[in-house]
Coordinates of C-alpha atoms in Angstrom, one line a residue:
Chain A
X1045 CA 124.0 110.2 245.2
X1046 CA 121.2 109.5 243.4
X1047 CA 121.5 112.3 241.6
X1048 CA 125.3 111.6 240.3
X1049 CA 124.0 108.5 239.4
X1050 CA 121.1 110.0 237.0
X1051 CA 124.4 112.2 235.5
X1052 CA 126.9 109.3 235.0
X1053 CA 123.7 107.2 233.3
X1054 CA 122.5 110.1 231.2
X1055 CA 126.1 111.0 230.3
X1056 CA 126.7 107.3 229.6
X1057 CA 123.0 107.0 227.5
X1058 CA 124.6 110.1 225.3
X1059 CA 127.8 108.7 224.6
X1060 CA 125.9 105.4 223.6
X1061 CA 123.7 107.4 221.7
X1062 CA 126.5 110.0 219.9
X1063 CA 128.6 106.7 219.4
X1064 CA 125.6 104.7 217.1
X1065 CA 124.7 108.6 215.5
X1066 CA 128.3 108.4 214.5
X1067 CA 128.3 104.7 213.6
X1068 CA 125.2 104.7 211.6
X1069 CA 126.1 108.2 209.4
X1070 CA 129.4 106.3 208.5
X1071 CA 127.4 103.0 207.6
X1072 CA 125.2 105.3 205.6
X1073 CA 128.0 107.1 203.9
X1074 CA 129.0 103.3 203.1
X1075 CA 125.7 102.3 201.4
X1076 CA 125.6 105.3 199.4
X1077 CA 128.7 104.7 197.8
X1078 CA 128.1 101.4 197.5
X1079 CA 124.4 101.9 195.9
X1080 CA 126.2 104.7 193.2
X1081 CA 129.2 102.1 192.2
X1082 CA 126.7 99.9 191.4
X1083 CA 124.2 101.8 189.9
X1084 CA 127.1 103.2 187.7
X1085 CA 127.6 99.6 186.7
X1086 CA 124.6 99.0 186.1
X1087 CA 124.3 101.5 183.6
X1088 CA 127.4 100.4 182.1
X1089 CA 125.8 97.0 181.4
X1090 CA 122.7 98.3 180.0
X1091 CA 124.4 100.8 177.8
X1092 CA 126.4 97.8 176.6
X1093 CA 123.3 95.3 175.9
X1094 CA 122.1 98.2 174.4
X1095 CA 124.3 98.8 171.9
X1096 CA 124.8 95.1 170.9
X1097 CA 120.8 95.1 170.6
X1098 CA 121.4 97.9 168.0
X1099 CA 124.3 95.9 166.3
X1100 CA 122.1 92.7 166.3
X1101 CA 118.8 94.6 165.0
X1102 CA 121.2 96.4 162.3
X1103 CA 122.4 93.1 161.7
X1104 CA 119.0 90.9 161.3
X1105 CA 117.7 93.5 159.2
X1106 CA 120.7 93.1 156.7
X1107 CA 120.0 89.6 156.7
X1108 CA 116.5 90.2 155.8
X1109 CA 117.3 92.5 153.5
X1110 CA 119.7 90.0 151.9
X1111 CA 117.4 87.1 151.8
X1112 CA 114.3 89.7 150.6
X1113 CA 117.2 90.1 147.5
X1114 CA 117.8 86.8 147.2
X1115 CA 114.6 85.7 146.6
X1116 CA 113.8 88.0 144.5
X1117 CA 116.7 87.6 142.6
X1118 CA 115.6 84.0 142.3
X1119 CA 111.7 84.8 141.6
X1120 CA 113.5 87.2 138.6
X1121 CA 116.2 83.9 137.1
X1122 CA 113.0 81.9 137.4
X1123 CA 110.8 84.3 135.4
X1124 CA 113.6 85.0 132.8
X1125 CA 114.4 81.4 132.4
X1126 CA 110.1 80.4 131.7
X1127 CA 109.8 83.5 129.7
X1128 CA 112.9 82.1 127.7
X1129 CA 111.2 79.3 127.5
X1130 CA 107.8 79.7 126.3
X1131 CA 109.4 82.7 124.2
X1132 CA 110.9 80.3 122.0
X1133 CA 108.0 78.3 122.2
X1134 CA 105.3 80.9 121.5
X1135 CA 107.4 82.4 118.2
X1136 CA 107.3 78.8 116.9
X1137 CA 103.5 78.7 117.5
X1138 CA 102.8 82.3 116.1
X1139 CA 105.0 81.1 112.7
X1140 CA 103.6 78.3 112.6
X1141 CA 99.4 80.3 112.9
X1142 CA 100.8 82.8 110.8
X1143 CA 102.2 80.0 108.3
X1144 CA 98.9 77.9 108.6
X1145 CA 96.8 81.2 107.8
X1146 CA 98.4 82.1 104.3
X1147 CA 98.1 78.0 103.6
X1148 CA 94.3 78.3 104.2
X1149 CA 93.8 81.6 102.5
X1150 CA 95.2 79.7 99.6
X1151 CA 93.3 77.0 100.4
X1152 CA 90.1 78.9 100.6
X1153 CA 91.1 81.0 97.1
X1154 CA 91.8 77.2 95.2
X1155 CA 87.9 76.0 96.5
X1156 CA 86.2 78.9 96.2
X1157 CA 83.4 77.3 94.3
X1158 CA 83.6 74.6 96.4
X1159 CA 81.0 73.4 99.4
X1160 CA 84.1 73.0 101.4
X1161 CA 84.7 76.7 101.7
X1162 CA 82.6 77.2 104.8
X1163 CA 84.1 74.4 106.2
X1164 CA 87.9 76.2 105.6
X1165 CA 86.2 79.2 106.6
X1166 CA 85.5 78.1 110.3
X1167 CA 89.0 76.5 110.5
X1168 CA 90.7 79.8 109.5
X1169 CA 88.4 81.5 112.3
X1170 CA 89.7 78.7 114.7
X1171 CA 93.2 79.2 113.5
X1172 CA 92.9 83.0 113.5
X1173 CA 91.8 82.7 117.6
X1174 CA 95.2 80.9 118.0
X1175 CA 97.5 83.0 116.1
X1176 CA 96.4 85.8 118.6
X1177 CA 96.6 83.9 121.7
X1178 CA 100.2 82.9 120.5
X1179 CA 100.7 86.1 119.6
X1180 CA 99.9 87.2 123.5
X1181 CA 102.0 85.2 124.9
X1182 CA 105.1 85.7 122.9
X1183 CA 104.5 89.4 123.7
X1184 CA 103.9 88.6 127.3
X1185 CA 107.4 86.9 127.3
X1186 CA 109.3 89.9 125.3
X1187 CA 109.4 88.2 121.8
X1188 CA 108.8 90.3 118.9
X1189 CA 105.3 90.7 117.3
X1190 CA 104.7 90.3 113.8
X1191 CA 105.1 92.5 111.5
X1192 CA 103.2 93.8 108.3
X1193 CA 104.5 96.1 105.6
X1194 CA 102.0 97.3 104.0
X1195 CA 99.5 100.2 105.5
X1196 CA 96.1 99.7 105.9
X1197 CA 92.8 101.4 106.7
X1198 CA 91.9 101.5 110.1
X1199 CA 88.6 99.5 108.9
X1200 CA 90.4 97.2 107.8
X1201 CA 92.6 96.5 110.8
X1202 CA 89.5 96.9 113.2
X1203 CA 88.2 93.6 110.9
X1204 CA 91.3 92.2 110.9
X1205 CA 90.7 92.4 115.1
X1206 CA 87.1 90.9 114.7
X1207 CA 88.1 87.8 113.1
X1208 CA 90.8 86.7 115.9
X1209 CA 87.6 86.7 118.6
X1210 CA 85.2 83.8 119.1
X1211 CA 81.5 85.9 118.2
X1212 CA 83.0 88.1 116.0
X1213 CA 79.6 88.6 114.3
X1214 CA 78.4 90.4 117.3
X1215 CA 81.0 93.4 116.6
X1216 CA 79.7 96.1 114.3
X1217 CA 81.8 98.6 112.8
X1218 CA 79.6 101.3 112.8
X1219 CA 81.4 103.6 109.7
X1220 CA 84.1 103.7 107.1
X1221 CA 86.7 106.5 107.3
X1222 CA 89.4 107.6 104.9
X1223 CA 92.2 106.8 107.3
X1224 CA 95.0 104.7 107.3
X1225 CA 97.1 103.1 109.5
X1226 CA 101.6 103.2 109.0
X1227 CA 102.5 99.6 108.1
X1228 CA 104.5 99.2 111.4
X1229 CA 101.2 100.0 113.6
X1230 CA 98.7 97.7 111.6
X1231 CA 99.8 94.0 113.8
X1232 CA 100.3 95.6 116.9
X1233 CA 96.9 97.7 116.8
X1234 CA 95.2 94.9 115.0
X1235 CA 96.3 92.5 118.1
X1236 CA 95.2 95.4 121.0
X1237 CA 91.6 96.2 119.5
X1238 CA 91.3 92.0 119.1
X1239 CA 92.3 91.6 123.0
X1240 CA 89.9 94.7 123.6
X1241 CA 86.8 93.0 121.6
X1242 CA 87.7 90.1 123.5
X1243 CA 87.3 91.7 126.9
X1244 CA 84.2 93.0 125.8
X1245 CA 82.2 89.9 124.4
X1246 CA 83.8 87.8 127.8
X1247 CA 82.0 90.4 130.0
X1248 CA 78.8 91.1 128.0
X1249 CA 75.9 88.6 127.0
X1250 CA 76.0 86.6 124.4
X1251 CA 74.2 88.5 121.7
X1252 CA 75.0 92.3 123.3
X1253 CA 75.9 93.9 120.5
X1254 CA 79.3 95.8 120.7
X1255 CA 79.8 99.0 119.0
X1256 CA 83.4 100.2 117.1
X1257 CA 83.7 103.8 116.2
X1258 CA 86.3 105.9 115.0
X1259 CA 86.9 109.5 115.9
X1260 CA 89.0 112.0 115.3
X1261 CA 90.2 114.5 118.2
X1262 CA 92.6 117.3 117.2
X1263 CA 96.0 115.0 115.5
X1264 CA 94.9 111.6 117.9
X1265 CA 92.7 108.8 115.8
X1266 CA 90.3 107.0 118.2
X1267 CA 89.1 103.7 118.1
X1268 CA 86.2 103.5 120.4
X1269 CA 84.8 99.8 121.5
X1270 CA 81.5 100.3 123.7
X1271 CA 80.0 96.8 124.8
X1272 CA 76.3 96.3 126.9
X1273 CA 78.1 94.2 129.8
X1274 CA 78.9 95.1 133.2
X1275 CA 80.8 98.5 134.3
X1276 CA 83.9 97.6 136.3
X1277 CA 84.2 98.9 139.8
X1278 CA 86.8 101.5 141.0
X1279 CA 89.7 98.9 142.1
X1280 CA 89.0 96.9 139.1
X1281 CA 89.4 100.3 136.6
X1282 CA 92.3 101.2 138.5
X1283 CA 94.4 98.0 138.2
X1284 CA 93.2 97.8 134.2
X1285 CA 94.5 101.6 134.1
X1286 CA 97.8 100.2 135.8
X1287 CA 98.3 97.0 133.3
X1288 CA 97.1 99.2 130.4
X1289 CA 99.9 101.7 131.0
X1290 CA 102.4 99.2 131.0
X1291 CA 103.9 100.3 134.0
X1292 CA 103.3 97.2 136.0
X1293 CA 103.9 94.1 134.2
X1294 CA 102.7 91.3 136.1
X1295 CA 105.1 88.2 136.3
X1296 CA 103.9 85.1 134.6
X1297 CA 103.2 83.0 137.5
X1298 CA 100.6 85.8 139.0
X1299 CA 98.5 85.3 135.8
X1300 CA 96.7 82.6 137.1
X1301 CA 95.2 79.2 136.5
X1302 CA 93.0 80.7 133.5
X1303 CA 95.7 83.4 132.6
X1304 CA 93.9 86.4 132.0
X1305 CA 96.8 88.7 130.0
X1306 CA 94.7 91.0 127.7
X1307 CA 95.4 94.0 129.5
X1308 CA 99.1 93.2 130.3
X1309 CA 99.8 92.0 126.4
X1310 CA 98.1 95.9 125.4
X1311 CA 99.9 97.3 128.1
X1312 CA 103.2 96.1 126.8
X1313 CA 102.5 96.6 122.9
X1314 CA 100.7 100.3 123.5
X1315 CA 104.4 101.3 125.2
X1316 CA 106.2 99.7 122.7
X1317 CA 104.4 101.2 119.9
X1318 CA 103.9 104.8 121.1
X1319 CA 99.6 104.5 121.4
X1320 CA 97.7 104.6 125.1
X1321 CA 94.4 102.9 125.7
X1322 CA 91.9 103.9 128.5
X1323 CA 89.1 101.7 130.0
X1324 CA 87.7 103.8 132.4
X1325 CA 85.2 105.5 130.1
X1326 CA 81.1 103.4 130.5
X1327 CA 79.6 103.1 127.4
X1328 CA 76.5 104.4 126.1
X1329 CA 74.9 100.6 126.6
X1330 CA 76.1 101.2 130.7
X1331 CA 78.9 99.2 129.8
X1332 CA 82.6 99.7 129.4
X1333 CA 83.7 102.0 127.1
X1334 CA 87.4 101.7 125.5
X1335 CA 89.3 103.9 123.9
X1336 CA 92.8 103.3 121.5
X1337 CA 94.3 106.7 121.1
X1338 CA 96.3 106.8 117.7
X1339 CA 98.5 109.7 117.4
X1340 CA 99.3 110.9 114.5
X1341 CA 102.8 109.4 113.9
X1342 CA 100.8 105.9 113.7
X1343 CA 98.4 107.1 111.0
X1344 CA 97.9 109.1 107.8
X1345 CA 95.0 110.7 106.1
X1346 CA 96.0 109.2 102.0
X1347 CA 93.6 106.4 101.0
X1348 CA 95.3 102.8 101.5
X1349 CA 97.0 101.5 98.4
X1350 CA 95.3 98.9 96.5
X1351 CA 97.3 95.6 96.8
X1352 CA 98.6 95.0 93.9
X1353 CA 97.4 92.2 91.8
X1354 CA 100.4 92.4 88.9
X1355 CA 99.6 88.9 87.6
X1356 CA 96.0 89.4 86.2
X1357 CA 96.7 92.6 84.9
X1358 CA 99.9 92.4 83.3
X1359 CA 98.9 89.6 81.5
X1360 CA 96.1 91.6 80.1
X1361 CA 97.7 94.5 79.0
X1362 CA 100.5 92.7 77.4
X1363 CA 98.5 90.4 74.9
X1364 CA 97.9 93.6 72.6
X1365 CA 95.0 94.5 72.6
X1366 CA 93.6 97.5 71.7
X1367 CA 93.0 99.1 74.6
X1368 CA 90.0 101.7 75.5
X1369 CA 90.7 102.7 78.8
X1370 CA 87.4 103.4 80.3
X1371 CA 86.8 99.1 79.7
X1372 CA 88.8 98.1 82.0
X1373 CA 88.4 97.4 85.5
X1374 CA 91.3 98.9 88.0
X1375 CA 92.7 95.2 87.9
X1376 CA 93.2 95.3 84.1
X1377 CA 89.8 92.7 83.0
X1378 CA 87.5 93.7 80.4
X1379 CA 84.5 95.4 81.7
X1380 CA 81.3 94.7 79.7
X1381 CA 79.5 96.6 77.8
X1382 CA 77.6 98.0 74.3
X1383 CA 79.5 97.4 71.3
X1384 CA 80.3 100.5 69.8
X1385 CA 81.6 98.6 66.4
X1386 CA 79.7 96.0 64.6
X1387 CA 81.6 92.9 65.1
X1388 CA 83.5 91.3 62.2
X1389 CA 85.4 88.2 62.7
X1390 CA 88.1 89.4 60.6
X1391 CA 90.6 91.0 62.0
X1392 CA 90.9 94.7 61.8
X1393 CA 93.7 95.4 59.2
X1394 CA 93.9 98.9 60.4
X1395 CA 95.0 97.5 63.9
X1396 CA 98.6 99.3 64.7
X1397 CA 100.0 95.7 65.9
X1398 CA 103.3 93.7 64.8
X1399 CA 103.9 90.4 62.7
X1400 CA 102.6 88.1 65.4
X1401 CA 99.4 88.7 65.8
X1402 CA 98.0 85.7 64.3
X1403 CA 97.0 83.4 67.2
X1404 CA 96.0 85.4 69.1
X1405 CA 93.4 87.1 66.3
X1406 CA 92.4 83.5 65.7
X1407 CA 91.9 83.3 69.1
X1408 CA 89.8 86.3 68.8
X1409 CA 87.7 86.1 66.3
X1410 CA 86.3 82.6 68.1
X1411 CA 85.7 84.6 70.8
X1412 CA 84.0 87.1 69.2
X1413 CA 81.5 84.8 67.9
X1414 CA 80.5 83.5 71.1
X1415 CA 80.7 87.0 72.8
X1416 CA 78.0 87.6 69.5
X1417 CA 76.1 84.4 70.6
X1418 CA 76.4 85.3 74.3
X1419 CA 74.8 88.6 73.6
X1420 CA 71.9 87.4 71.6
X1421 CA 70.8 85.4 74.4
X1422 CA 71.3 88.1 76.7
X1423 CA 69.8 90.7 74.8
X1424 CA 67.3 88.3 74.1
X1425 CA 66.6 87.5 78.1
X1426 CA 66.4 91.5 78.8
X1427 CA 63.1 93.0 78.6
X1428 CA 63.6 96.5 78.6
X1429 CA 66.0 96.8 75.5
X1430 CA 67.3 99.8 76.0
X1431 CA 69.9 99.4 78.4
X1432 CA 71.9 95.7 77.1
X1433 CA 74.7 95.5 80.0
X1434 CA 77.3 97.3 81.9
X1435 CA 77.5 100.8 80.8
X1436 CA 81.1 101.8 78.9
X1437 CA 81.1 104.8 81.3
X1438 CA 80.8 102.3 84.1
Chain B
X493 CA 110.1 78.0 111.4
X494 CA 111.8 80.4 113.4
X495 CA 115.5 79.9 112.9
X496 CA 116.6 82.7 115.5
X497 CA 114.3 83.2 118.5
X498 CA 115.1 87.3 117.7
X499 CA 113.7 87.0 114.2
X500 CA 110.9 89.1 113.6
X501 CA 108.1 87.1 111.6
X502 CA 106.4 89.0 108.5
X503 CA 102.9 88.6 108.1
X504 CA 102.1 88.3 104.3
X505 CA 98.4 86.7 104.6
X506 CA 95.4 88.9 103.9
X507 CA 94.4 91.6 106.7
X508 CA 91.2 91.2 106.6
X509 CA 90.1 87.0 106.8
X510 CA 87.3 85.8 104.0
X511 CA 84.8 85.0 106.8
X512 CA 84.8 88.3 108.4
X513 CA 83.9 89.2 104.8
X514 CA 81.0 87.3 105.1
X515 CA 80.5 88.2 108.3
X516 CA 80.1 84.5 109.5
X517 CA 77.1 83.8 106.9
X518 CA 77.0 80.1 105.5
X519 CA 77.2 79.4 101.8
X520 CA 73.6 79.5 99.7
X521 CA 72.3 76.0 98.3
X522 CA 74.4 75.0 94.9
X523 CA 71.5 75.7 92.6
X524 CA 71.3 79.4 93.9
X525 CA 73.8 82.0 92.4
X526 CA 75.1 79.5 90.1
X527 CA 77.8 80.9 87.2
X528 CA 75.5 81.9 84.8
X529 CA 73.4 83.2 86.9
X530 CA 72.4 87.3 86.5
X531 CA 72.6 90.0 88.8
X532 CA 71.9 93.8 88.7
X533 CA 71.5 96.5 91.0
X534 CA 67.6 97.1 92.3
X535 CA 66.5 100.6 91.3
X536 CA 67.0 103.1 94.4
X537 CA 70.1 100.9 95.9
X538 CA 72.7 103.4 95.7
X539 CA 71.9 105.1 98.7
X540 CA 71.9 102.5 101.1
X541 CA 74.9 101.3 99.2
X542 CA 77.4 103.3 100.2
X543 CA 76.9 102.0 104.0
X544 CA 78.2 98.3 103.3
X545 CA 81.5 96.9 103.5
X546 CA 84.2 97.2 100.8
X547 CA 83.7 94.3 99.3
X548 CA 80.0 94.4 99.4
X549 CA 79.8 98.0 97.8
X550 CA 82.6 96.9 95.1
X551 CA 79.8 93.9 93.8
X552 CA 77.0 96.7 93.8
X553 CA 79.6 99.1 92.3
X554 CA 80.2 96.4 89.3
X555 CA 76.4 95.4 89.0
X556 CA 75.4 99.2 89.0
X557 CA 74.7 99.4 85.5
X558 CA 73.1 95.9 84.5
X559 CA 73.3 92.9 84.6
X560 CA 76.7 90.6 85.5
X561 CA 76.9 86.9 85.6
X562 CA 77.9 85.8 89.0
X563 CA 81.5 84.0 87.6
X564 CA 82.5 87.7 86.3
X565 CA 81.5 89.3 89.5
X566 CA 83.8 86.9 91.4
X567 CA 86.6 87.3 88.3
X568 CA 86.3 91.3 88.9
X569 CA 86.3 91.3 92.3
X570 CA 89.0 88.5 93.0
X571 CA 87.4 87.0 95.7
X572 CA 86.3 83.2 95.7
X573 CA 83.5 82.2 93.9
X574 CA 81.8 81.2 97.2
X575 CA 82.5 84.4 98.8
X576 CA 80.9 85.9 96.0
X577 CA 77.5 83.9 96.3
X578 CA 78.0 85.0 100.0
X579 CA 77.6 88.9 99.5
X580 CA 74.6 88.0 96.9
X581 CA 72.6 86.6 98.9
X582 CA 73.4 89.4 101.5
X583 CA 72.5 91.7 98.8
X584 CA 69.8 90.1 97.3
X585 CA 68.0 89.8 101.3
X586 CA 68.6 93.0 101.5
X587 CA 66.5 94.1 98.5
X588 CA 69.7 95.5 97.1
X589 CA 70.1 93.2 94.0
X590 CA 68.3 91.3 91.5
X591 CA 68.7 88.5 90.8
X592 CA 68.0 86.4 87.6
X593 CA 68.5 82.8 87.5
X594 CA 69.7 80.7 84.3
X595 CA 66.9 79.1 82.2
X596 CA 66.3 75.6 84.1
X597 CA 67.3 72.9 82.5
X598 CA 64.1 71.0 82.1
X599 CA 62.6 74.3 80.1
X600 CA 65.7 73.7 77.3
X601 CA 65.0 72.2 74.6
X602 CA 66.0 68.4 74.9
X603 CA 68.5 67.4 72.3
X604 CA 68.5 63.5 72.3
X605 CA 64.2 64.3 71.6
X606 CA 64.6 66.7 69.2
X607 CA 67.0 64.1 67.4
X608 CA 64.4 61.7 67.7
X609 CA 62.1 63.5 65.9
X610 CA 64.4 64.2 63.1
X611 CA 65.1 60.6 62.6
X612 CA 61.0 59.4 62.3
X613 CA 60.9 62.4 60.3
X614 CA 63.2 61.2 58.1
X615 CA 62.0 57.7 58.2
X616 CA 59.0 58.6 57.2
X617 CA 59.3 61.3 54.6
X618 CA 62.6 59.9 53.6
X619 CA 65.4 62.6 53.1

């Protein structure tokens, strides 16, 4: 009995137990599903936030982009319309130097025997300093330089450079050359080498000397400017070496309370007139050494043309004089010198000249007795009389 | 004045300024280097000539051979009278020139005396 009983509950415990065996793997069958649908779902969301992420990102970085463009675009107007601005500006103020320069070199030619001339001398040197800082910045803002149309030796143009700096008497132009700069370089190499001198008595003590040179290497004219200041650093040589080449032009805004724009006003001219210039070199002093490369379509080798000074001579020569070549001086006036014919104050009958001649022998021969006085006290003040004056062969 | 901004502006003053010239040096007293005044090359000069500036080495070029009064330098040269006196005394520091000054006037003869004279001469000799 007992026994039949332990059967019937065994039998009854392994039903029980095949029936929950059976519930539970169907259960679990259930959650699996289950856990995969919504895993699958899952993914499907994220794979949607995903790609609107991507569409968003895409979509603020356009935006940026845009308002990057914008900005600039507004930075650029802005710069355009104050470079417009002071263009107009600065061209008036260069006319007006350049106007005010040929006024007081008039001025200074009218009172040359004057005591004011020292006083007209300083105010050309003033005015000289402002014709090249107007000169700057109408470069700076893309107006045209001026222009001069007459060559010039590159002596002459370095000079021209010295007298547009405050202590030009510290420069020294250490020797004379034959060469000549083409009309269309002289202003724009005049206004490089002044910025350059500049730069060099700014960074150098007061009285340091600063040395010009010229050298020749194969068909390139150099101007070398060494100054006894400070040797720049390596970030400092290679943003001059950037401005210099004109490749980055700084906008006006980034030059600054005390706007420094030497290097940007050579970089701009040197590209525009076909000549480099190079900072990077130390001078013999330990200071900077620079360097204006010339090649050779900016310069010739032929002497510079005497300006012409037609006035004075043609006046000369047209009176009728006889003429003896070697007395003259290149600009047509009597030079000085022995008499070779005693002097007669009548007038030479032999004389191949025309009817009316008579004023002008009157004229003459009052002159001639002066020039006779003149000479006795001269010859009279001269202690060794062998040599009177001037020399005819002079 | 700039009619056109484009216009390109022509420079027609001198290249070179007057004081660069004179290299910044101030103008002698009046009484030195007057008009009349004579100057000549110093013996030996030539030399150390050919090392000044143009305008320097055209006065020593004129006054090579004797003397020149200052007022023709200046006419020859075409540069002002003061620029002149400038570059002589330059010169002259330098021991390149020399220089003779006009007979002062206190050593000429004095007219109005010598008049004078004439007159109690006459008045007293009768003439």
């Amino acid at each position: 009995m007992i026994r039949d009983a332990l059967v019937w509950c065994l039998a009854a415990v392994a039903a029980t137990a095949v029936v929950a065996v059976v519930a539970l793997a169907a259960r679990n069958r259930a959650l699996g599903a289950k856990k995969q649908q919504s895993e699958a779902e899952l993914r499907r969301q994220l794979h949607t936030s995903d790609s609107q992420l991507h569409v968003s990102r895409a979509e603020l970085q356009r935006f940026r982009s845009e308002q990057e463009r914008t900005l600039r675009e507004a930075k650029e107007a802005a710069e355009e319309n104050t470079k417009a601005v002071l263009k107009g500006a600065a061209s008036f103020l260069q006319s007006l130097a350049a106007e005010q320069t040929t006024l007081l070199d008039g001025i200074q030619r009218k009172y040359g025997g004057h005591a004011v001339l020292s006083d007209l001398l300083e105010v050309n040197h003033a005015n000289a300093q402002m014709a090249r800082k107007a000169q700057g910045i109408a470069v700076m803002c893309g107006a045209p330089l001026g222009r001069r149309n007459r060559p010039a030796s590159v002596y002459d143009v370095v000079r021209s450079a010295q007298g547009q700096i405050r202590n030009f008497h510290r420069v020294a132009i250490m020797q004379q050359t034959g060469l000549a700069l083409k009309a269309s370089a002289v202003a724009p190499v005049a206004l490089a080498v002044a910025e350059l001198l500049d730069n060099a008595a700014s960074f150098s003590q007061q009285d340091a000397p600063i040395e010009v040179t010229f050298q020749r290497i194969r068909n390139n004219l150099c101007i070398v400017i060494d100054d006894a200041g400070v040797s720049m650093n390596d970030e400092d040589r290679q943003r001059a070496t950037e401005l210099l080449s004109g490749d980055v032009v700084p906008r006006l805004s980034q030059l600054g309370n005390q706007p420094k724009f030497g290097f940007p006003v050579i970089g701009l001219i040197a590209r525009q007139y076909g000549f480099t210039v190079d900072v990077t070199g130390v001078s013999r002093y330990g200071g900077v050494r620079a360097v204006v490369l010339l090649p050779e379509e900016l310069w010739t080798m032929e002497e510079t043309p005497q300006a012409p000074e037609a006035p004075v001579s043609s006046i000369m020569r047209n009176e009728g004089r006889p003429q003896t070549g070697a007395a003259r001086t290149t600009h047509g006036l009597p030079k000085r010198g022995a008499r070779q014919a005693p002097i007669a104050s009548v007038p030479d009958p032999e004389a191949p000249r025309s009817a009316p001649r008579a004023p002008q022998e009157t004229g003459r021969a009052s002159g001639r007795s002066l020039g006779a006085f003149q000479r006795g006290t001269l010859s009279g003040r001269n202690p060794d009389a062998t040599s009177l004056e001037g020399s005819e062969d002079a | 004045m700039p009619d056109e901004p484009e216009h390109e502006l022509e420079l027609t003053s001198p290249l070179v300024p007057l004081f660069v010239i004179t290299n910044g040096r101030a103008l002698p007293p009046d009484h030195e280097y007057e008009h009349t005044t004579l100057v000549m090359a110093a013996p030996e000069s030539a030399a150390a000539a050919r090392t000044l500036s143009p305008e320097a080495g055209q006065v020593m070029e004129l006054v090579a051979d004797g003397f020149l009064s200052v007022a023709e330098v200046a006419g020859h040269t075409h540069l002002p009278l003061g620029i002149v006196r400038i570059l002589l005394a330059q010169l002259e520091e330098d021991g390149l020139i020399l220089v003779r000054r006009p007979i002062p006037r206190a050593e000429r003869v004095d007219r109005e005396l010598v008049s004078a004279v004439l007159d109690g001469l006459k008045n007293r000799f009768g003439a």
